Tab-separated table of C-alpha atoms and ligand atoms in Angstrom:
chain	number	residue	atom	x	y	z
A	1	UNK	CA	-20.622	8.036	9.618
A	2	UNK	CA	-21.226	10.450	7.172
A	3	UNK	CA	-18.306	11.474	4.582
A	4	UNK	CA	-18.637	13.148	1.516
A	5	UNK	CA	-17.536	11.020	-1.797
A	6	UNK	CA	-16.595	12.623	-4.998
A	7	UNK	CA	-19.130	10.961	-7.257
A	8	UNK	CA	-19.098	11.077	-11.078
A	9	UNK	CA	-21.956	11.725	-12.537
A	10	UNK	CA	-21.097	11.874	-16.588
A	11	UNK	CA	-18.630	12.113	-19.337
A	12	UNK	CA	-18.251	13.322	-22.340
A	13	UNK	CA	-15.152	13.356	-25.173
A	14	UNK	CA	-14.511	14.961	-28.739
A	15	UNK	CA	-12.162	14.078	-31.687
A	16	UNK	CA	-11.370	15.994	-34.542
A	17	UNK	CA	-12.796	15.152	-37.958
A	18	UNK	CA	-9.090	14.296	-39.850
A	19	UNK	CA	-8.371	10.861	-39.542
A	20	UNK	CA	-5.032	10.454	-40.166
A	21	UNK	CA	-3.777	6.813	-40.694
A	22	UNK	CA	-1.123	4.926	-40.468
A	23	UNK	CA	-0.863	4.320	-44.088
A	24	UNK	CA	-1.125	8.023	-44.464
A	25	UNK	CA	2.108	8.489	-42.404
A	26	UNK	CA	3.432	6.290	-44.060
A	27	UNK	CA	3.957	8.672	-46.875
A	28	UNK	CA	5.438	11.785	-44.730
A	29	UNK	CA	8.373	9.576	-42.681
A	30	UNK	CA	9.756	5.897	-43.712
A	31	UNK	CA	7.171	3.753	-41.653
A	32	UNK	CA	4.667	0.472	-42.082
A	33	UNK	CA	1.400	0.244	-40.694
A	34	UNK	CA	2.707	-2.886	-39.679
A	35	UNK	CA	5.907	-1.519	-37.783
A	36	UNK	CA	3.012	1.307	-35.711
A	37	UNK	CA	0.538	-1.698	-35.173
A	38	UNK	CA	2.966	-4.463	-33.917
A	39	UNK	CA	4.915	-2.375	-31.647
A	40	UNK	CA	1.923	0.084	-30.366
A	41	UNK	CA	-1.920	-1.116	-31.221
A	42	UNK	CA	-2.005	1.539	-33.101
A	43	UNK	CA	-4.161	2.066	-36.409
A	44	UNK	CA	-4.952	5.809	-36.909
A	45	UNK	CA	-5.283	8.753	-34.893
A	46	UNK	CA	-7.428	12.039	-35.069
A	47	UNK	CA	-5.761	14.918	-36.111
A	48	UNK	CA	-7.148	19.101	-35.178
A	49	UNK	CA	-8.109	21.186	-38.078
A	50	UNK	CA	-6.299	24.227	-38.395
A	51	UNK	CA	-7.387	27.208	-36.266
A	52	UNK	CA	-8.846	24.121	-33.657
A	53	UNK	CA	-7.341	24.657	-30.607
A	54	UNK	CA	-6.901	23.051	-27.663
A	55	UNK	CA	-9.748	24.899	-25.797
A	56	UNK	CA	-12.026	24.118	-28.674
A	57	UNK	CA	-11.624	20.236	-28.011
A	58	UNK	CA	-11.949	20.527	-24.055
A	59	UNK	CA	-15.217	22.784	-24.396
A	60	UNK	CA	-17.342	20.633	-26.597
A	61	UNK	CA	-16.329	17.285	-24.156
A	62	UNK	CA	-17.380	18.992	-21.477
A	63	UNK	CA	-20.423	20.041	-23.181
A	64	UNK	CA	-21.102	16.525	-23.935
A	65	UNK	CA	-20.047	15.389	-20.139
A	66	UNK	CA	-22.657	18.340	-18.624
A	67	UNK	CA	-25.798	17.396	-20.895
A	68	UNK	CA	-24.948	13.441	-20.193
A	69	UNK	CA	-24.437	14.417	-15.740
A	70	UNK	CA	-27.723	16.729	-16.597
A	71	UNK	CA	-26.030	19.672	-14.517
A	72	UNK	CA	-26.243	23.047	-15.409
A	73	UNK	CA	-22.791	24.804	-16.425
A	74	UNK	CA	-23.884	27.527	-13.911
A	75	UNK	CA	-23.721	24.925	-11.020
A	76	UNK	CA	-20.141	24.131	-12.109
A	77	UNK	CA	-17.499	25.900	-9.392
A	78	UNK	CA	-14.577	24.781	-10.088
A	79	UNK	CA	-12.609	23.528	-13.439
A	80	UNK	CA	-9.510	21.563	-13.508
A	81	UNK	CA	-8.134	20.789	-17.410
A	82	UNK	CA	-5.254	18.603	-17.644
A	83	UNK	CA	-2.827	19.534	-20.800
A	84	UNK	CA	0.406	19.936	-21.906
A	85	UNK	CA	-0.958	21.666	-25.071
A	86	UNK	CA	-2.421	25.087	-23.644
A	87	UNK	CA	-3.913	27.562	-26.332
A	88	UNK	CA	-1.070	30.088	-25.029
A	89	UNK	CA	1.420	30.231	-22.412
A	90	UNK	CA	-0.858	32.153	-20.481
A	91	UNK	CA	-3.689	33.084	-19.673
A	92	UNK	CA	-4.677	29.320	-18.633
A	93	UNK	CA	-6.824	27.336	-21.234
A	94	UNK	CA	-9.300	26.432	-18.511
A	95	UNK	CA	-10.476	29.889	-18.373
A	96	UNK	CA	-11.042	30.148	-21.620
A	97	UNK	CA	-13.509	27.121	-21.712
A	98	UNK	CA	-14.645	28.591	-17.865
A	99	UNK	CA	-16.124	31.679	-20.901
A	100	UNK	CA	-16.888	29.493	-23.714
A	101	UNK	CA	-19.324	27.269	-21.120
A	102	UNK	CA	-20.468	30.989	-19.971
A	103	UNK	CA	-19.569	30.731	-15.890
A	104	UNK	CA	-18.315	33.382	-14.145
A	105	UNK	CA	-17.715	31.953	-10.928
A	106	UNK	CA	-15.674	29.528	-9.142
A	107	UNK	CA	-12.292	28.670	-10.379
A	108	UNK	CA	-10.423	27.029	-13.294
A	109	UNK	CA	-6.732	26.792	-13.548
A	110	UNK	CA	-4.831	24.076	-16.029
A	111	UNK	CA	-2.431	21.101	-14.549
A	112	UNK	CA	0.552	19.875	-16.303
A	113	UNK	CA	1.451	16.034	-15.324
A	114	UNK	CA	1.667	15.320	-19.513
A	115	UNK	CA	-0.020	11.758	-19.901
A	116	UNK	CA	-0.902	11.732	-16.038
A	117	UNK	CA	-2.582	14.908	-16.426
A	118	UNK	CA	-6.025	13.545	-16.017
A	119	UNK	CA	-5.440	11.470	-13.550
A	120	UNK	CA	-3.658	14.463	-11.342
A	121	UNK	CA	-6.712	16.527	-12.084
A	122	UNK	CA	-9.350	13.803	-10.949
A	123	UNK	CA	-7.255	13.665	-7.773
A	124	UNK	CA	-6.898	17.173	-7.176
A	125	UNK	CA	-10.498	17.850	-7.794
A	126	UNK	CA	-11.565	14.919	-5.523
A	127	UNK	CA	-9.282	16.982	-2.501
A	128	UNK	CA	-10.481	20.108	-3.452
A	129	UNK	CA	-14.675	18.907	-3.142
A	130	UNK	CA	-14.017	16.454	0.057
A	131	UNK	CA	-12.344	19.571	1.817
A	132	UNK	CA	-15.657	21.268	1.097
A	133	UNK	CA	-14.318	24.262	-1.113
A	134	UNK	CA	-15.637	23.145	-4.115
A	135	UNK	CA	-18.862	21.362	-4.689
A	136	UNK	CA	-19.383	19.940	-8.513
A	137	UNK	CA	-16.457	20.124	-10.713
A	138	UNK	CA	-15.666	19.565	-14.392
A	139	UNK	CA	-12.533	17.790	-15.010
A	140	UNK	CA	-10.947	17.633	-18.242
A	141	UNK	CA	-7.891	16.517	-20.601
A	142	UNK	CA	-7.469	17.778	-23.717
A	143	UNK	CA	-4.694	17.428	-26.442
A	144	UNK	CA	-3.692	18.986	-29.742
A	145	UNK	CA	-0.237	17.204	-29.558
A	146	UNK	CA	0.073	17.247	-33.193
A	147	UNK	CA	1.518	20.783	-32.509
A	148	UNK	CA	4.329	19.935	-30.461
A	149	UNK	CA	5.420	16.784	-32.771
A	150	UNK	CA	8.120	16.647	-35.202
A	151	UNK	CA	6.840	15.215	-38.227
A	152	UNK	CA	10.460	13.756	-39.825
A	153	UNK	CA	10.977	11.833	-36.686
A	154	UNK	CA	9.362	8.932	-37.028
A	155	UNK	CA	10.236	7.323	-33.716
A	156	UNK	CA	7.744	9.795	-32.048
A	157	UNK	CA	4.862	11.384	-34.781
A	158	UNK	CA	3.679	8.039	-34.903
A	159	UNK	CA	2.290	7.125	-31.347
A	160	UNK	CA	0.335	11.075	-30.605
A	161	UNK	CA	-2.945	12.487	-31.411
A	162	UNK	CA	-5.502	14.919	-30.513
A	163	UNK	CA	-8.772	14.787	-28.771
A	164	UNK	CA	-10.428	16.058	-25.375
A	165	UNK	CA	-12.700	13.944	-22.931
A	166	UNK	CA	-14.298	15.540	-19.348
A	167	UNK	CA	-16.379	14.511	-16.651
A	168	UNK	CA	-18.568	16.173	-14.351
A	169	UNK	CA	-17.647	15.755	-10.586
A	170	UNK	CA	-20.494	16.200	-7.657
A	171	UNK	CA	-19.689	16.247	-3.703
A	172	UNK	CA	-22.333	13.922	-2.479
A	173	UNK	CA	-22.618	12.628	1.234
A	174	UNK	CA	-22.704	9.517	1.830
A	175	UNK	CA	-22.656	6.967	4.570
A	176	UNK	CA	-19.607	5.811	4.225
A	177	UNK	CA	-20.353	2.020	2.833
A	178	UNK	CA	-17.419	0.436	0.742
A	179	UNK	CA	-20.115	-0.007	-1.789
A	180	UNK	CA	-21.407	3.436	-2.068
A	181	UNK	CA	-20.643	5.735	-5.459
A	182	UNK	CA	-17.459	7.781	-5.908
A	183	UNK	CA	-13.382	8.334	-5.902
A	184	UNK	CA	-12.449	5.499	-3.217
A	185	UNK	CA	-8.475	6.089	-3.771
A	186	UNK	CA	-6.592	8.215	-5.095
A	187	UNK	CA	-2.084	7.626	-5.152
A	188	UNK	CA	-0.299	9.964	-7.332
A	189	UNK	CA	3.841	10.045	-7.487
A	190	UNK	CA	6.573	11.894	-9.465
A	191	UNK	CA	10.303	11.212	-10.278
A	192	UNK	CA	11.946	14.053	-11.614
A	193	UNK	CA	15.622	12.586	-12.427
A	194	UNK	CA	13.712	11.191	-15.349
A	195	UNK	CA	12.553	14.502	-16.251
A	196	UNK	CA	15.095	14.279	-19.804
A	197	UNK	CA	13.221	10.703	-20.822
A	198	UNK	CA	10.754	12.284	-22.356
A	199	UNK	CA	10.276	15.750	-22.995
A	200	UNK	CA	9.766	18.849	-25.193
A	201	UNK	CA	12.731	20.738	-26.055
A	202	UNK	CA	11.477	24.094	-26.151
A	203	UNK	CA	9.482	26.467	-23.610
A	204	UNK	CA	8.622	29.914	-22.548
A	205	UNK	CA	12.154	29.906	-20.250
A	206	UNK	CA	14.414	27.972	-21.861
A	207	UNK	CA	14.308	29.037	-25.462
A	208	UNK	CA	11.524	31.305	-26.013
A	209	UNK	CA	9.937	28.338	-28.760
A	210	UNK	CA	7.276	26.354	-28.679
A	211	UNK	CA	9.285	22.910	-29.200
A	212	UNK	CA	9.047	19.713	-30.022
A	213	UNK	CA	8.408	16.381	-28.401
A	214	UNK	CA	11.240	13.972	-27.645
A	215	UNK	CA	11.248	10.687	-26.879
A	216	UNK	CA	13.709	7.837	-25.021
A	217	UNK	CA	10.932	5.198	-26.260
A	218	UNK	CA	12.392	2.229	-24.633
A	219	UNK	CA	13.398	3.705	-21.429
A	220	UNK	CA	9.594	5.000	-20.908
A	221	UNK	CA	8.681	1.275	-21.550
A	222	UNK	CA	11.228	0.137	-19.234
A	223	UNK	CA	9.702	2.237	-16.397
A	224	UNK	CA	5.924	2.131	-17.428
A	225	UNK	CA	5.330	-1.165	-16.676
A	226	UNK	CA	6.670	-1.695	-12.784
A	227	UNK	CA	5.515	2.159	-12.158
A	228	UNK	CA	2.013	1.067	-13.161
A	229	UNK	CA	1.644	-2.144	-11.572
A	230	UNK	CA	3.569	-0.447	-8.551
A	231	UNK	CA	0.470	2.472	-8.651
A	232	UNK	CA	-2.489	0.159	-8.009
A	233	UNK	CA	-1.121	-1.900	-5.689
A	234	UNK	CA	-0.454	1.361	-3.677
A	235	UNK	CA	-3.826	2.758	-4.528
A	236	UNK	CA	-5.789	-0.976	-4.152
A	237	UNK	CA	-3.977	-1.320	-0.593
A	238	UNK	CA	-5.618	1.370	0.833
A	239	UNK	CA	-9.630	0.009	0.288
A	240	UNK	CA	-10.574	-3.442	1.032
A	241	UNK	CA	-10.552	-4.460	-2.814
A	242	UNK	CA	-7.912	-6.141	-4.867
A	243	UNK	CA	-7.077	-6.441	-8.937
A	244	UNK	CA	-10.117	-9.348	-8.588
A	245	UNK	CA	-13.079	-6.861	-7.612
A	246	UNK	CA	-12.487	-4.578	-10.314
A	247	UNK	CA	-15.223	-4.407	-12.933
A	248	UNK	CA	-13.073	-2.716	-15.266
A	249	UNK	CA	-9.737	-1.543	-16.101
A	250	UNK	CA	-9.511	1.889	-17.948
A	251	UNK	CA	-5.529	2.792	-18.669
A	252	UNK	CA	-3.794	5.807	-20.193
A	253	UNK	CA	-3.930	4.850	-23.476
A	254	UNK	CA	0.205	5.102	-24.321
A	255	UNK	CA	0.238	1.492	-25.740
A	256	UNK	CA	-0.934	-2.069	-26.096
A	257	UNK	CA	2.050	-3.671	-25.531
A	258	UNK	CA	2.193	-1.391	-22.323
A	259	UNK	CA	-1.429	-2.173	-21.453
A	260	UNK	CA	-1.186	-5.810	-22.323
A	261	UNK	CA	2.111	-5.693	-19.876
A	262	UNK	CA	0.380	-4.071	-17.328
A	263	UNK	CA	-2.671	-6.127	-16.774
A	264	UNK	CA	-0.596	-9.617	-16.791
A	265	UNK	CA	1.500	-8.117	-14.076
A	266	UNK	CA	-1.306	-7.521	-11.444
A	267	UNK	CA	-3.662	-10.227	-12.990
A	268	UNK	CA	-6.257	-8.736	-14.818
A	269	UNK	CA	-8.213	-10.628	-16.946
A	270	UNK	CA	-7.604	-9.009	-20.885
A	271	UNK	CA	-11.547	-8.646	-21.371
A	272	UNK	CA	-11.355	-6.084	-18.671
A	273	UNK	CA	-9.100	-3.793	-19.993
A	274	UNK	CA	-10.748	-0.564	-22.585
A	275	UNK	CA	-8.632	-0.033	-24.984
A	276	UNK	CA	-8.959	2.827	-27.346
A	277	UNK	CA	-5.032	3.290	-28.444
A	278	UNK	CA	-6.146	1.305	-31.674
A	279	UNK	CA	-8.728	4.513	-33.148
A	280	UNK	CA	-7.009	7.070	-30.814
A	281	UNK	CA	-3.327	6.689	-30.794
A	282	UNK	CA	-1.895	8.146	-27.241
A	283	UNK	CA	-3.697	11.467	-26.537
A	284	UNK	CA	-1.702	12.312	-23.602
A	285	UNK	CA	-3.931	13.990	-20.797
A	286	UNK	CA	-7.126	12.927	-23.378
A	287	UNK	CA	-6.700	9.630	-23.445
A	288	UNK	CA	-8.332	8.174	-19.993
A	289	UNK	CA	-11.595	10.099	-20.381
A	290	UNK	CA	-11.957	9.267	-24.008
A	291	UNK	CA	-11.752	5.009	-23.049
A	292	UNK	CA	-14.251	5.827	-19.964
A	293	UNK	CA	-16.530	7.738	-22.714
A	294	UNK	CA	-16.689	5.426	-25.183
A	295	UNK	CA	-17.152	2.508	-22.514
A	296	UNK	CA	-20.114	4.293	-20.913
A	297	UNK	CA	-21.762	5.109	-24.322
A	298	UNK	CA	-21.632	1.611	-25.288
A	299	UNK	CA	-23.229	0.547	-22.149
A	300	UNK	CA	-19.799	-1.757	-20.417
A	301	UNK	CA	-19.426	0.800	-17.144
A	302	UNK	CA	-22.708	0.808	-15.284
A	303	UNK	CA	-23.116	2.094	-12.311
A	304	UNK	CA	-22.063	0.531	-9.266
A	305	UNK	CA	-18.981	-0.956	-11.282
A	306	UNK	CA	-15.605	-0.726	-10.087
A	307	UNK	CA	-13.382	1.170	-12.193
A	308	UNK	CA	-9.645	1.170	-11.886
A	309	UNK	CA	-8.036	4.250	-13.694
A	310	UNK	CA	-3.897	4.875	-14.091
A	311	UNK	CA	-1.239	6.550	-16.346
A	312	UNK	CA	2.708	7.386	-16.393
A	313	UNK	CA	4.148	10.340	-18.196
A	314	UNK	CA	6.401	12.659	-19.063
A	315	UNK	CA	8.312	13.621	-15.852
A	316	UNK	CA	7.931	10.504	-14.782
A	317	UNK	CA	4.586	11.557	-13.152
A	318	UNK	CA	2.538	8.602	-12.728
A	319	UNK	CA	-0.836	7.838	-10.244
A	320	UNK	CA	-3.910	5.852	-9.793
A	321	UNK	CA	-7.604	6.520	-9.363
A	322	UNK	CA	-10.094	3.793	-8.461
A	323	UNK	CA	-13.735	5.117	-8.223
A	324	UNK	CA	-17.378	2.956	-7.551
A	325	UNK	CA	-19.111	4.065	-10.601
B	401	LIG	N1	8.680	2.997	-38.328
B	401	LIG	C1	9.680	2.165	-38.692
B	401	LIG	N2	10.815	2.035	-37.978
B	401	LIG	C2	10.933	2.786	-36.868
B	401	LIG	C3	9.940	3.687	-36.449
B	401	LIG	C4	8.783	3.760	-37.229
B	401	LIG	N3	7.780	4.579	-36.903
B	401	LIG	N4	10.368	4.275	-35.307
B	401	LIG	C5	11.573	3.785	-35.021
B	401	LIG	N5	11.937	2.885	-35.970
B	401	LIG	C6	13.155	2.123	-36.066
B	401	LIG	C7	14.316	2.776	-35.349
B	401	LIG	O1	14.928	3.747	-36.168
B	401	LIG	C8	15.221	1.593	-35.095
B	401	LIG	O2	15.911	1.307	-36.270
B	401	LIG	P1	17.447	0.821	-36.221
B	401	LIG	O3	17.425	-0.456	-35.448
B	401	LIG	O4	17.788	0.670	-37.655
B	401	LIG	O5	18.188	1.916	-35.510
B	401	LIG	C9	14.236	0.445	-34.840
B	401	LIG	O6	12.987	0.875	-35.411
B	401	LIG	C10	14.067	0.144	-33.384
B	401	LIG	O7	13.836	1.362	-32.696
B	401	LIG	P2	13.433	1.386	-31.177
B	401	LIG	O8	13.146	2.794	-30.749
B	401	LIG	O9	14.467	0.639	-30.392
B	401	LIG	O10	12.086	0.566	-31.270
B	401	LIG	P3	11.277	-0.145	-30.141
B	401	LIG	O11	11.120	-1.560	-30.449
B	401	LIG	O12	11.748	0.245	-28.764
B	401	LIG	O13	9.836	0.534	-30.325
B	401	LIG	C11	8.505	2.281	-29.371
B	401	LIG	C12	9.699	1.942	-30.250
B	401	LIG	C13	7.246	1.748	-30.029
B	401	LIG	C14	8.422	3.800	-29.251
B	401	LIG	C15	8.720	1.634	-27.975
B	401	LIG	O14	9.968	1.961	-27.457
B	401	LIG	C16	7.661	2.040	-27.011
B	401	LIG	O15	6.538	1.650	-27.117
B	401	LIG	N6	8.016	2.846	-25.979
B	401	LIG	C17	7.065	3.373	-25.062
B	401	LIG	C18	6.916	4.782	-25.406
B	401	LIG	C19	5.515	5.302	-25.224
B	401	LIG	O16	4.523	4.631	-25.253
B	401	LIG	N7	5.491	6.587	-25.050
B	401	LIG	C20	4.284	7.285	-24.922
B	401	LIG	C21	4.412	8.378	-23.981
B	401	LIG	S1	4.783	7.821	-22.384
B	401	LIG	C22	3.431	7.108	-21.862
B	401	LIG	O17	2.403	7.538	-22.220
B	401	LIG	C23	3.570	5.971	-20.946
């Protein structure tokens, strides 16, 4: 039977310059490098330079995810960017990397699922090329949440930073075999009664502001965890595979203890699990295509691999992708 499979064909991320420590921060709120790195993995993040936006970051990842697919940006018709950190309220920052890449067809609209942005997008896109009305996409997150932090409160300005990573999605047909390329599963899920866990406390309706982020750290932990590990065995129980055939791991990057917590749960081996939260701090919508980037450019995914893919957010949102590279 022939089907047609939402294969990915290359990636591509971007960080900012500023390195910003955790020694640095260390001198704006009362804070250790060893408090950040024993409770989060964390070491340093990458912070935008001033007039940088958000649209900036997304366009030169998917720059980097085009040359690396070798597709032409005119071939691109539709474009899906994941972020809680838009340029403006409106128009949508997708259309204003849709210009900077120079395409004038197609679509491009943003999605808001905050750290399960990219895997919404990668799910939506997937729909939107095996209905047929879209036939190579560009999916991307990208994050300039060192806007929206409050820098005195050192419970939250610790754990963000900025950065964008893409990929470049082609509708290919294919016979259907469980080993051929592509998006095998996709599960996504929201709870909105935890909507006030974490949250920004400003917006276009409610106050007119901007805002800033806020934070009920140990109740997201609480919930990450069993939402996660709940996720893929949703998403795994759909295909014939199980936590065993899957070549590797690549989480939302939120935090270790979280990732570490996650893989023991549904028995993943720790050598399978990329882990950027260490250079990258949690990039929200960012932080899933920047692991898979920097674990294709240094040659662990190949294709043919399995490659499990999952995040929980702000909302709670939460989903799964799992995808034959
Ligand atoms: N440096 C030093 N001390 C701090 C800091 C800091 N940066 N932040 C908080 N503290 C203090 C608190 O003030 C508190 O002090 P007190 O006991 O005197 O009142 C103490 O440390 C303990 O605070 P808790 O918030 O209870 O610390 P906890 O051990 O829960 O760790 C953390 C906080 C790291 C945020 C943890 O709750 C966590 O990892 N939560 C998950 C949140 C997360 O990852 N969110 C990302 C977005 S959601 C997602 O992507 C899944």
């Amino acid at each position: 039977m022939s089907l047609i499979r939402t294969v990915i064909e290359g990636c591509g991320s971007y960080l900012p310059d500023t390195i910003l420590t955790n020694d640095d921060l260390a001198k704006i709120v009362d804070t250790s490098d060893e408090w950040i790195y024993e409770r989060t993995g964390i070491r340093e993040r990458h912070i935008a330079a001033e007039g940088e936006l958000t649209s900036d970051l997304g366009t030169a990842a998917a720059l980097q995810a085009l040359e690396q697919a070798e597709i032409d940006a005119k071939d691109i018709d539709l474009i899906i960017l994941a972020t809680s950190t838009p340029d403006n309220t409106f128009p949508a920052t997708a259309v204003t990397i849709q210009a900077n890449l120079g395409i004038h067809h197609g679509a491009a609209f943003d999605l808001q699922a905050v750290c399960s942005g990219f895997v919404y997008a990668l799910a939506t896109a997937d729909n939107f090329i095996k209905a047929g009305q879209s036939k190579k996409a560009l999916v991307i997150g990208s994050e300039t949440f060192s806007r929206i932090l409050d820098w005195e409160d050192r419970g939250t300005c610790v754990l963000f930073g900025d950065g964008a990573g893409a990929v470049v999605l082609d509708g290919q047909k294919m016979n259907g075999a469980s080993d051929a390329r592509g998006i095998l599963a996709t599960k996504l899920r929201s709870d909105g009664r935890y909507r006030d866990k974490l949250y920004v406390d400003g917006g276009p309706s409610s106050t007119g502001t901007v805002g800033h982020l806020r934070m009920h750290g140990r109740e997201v932990f609480r919930h990450a965890v069993t939402n996660i590990a709940d996720i893929i065995q949703e998403t795994l129980a759909g295909t014939n595979y199980t936590t065993k055939d899957v070549d590797w791991f690549v989480p939302h990057q939120a935090n270790r203890r979280i990732l570490d917590g996650t893989a023991r749960k549904i028995g993943l081996a720790p050598e399978k699990v990329v882990m950027t939260v260490e250079k990258h701090a949690n990039t929200s919508a960012a932080s899933i295509p920047l692991a898979l980037n920097s674990a294709v450019a240094d040659g662990r995914i190949q294709e043919g691999h399995l490659v499990l893919m999952e995040a929980m957010g702000g909302g709670f949102t939460w989903g799964a992708v799992l995808v034959r590279w």
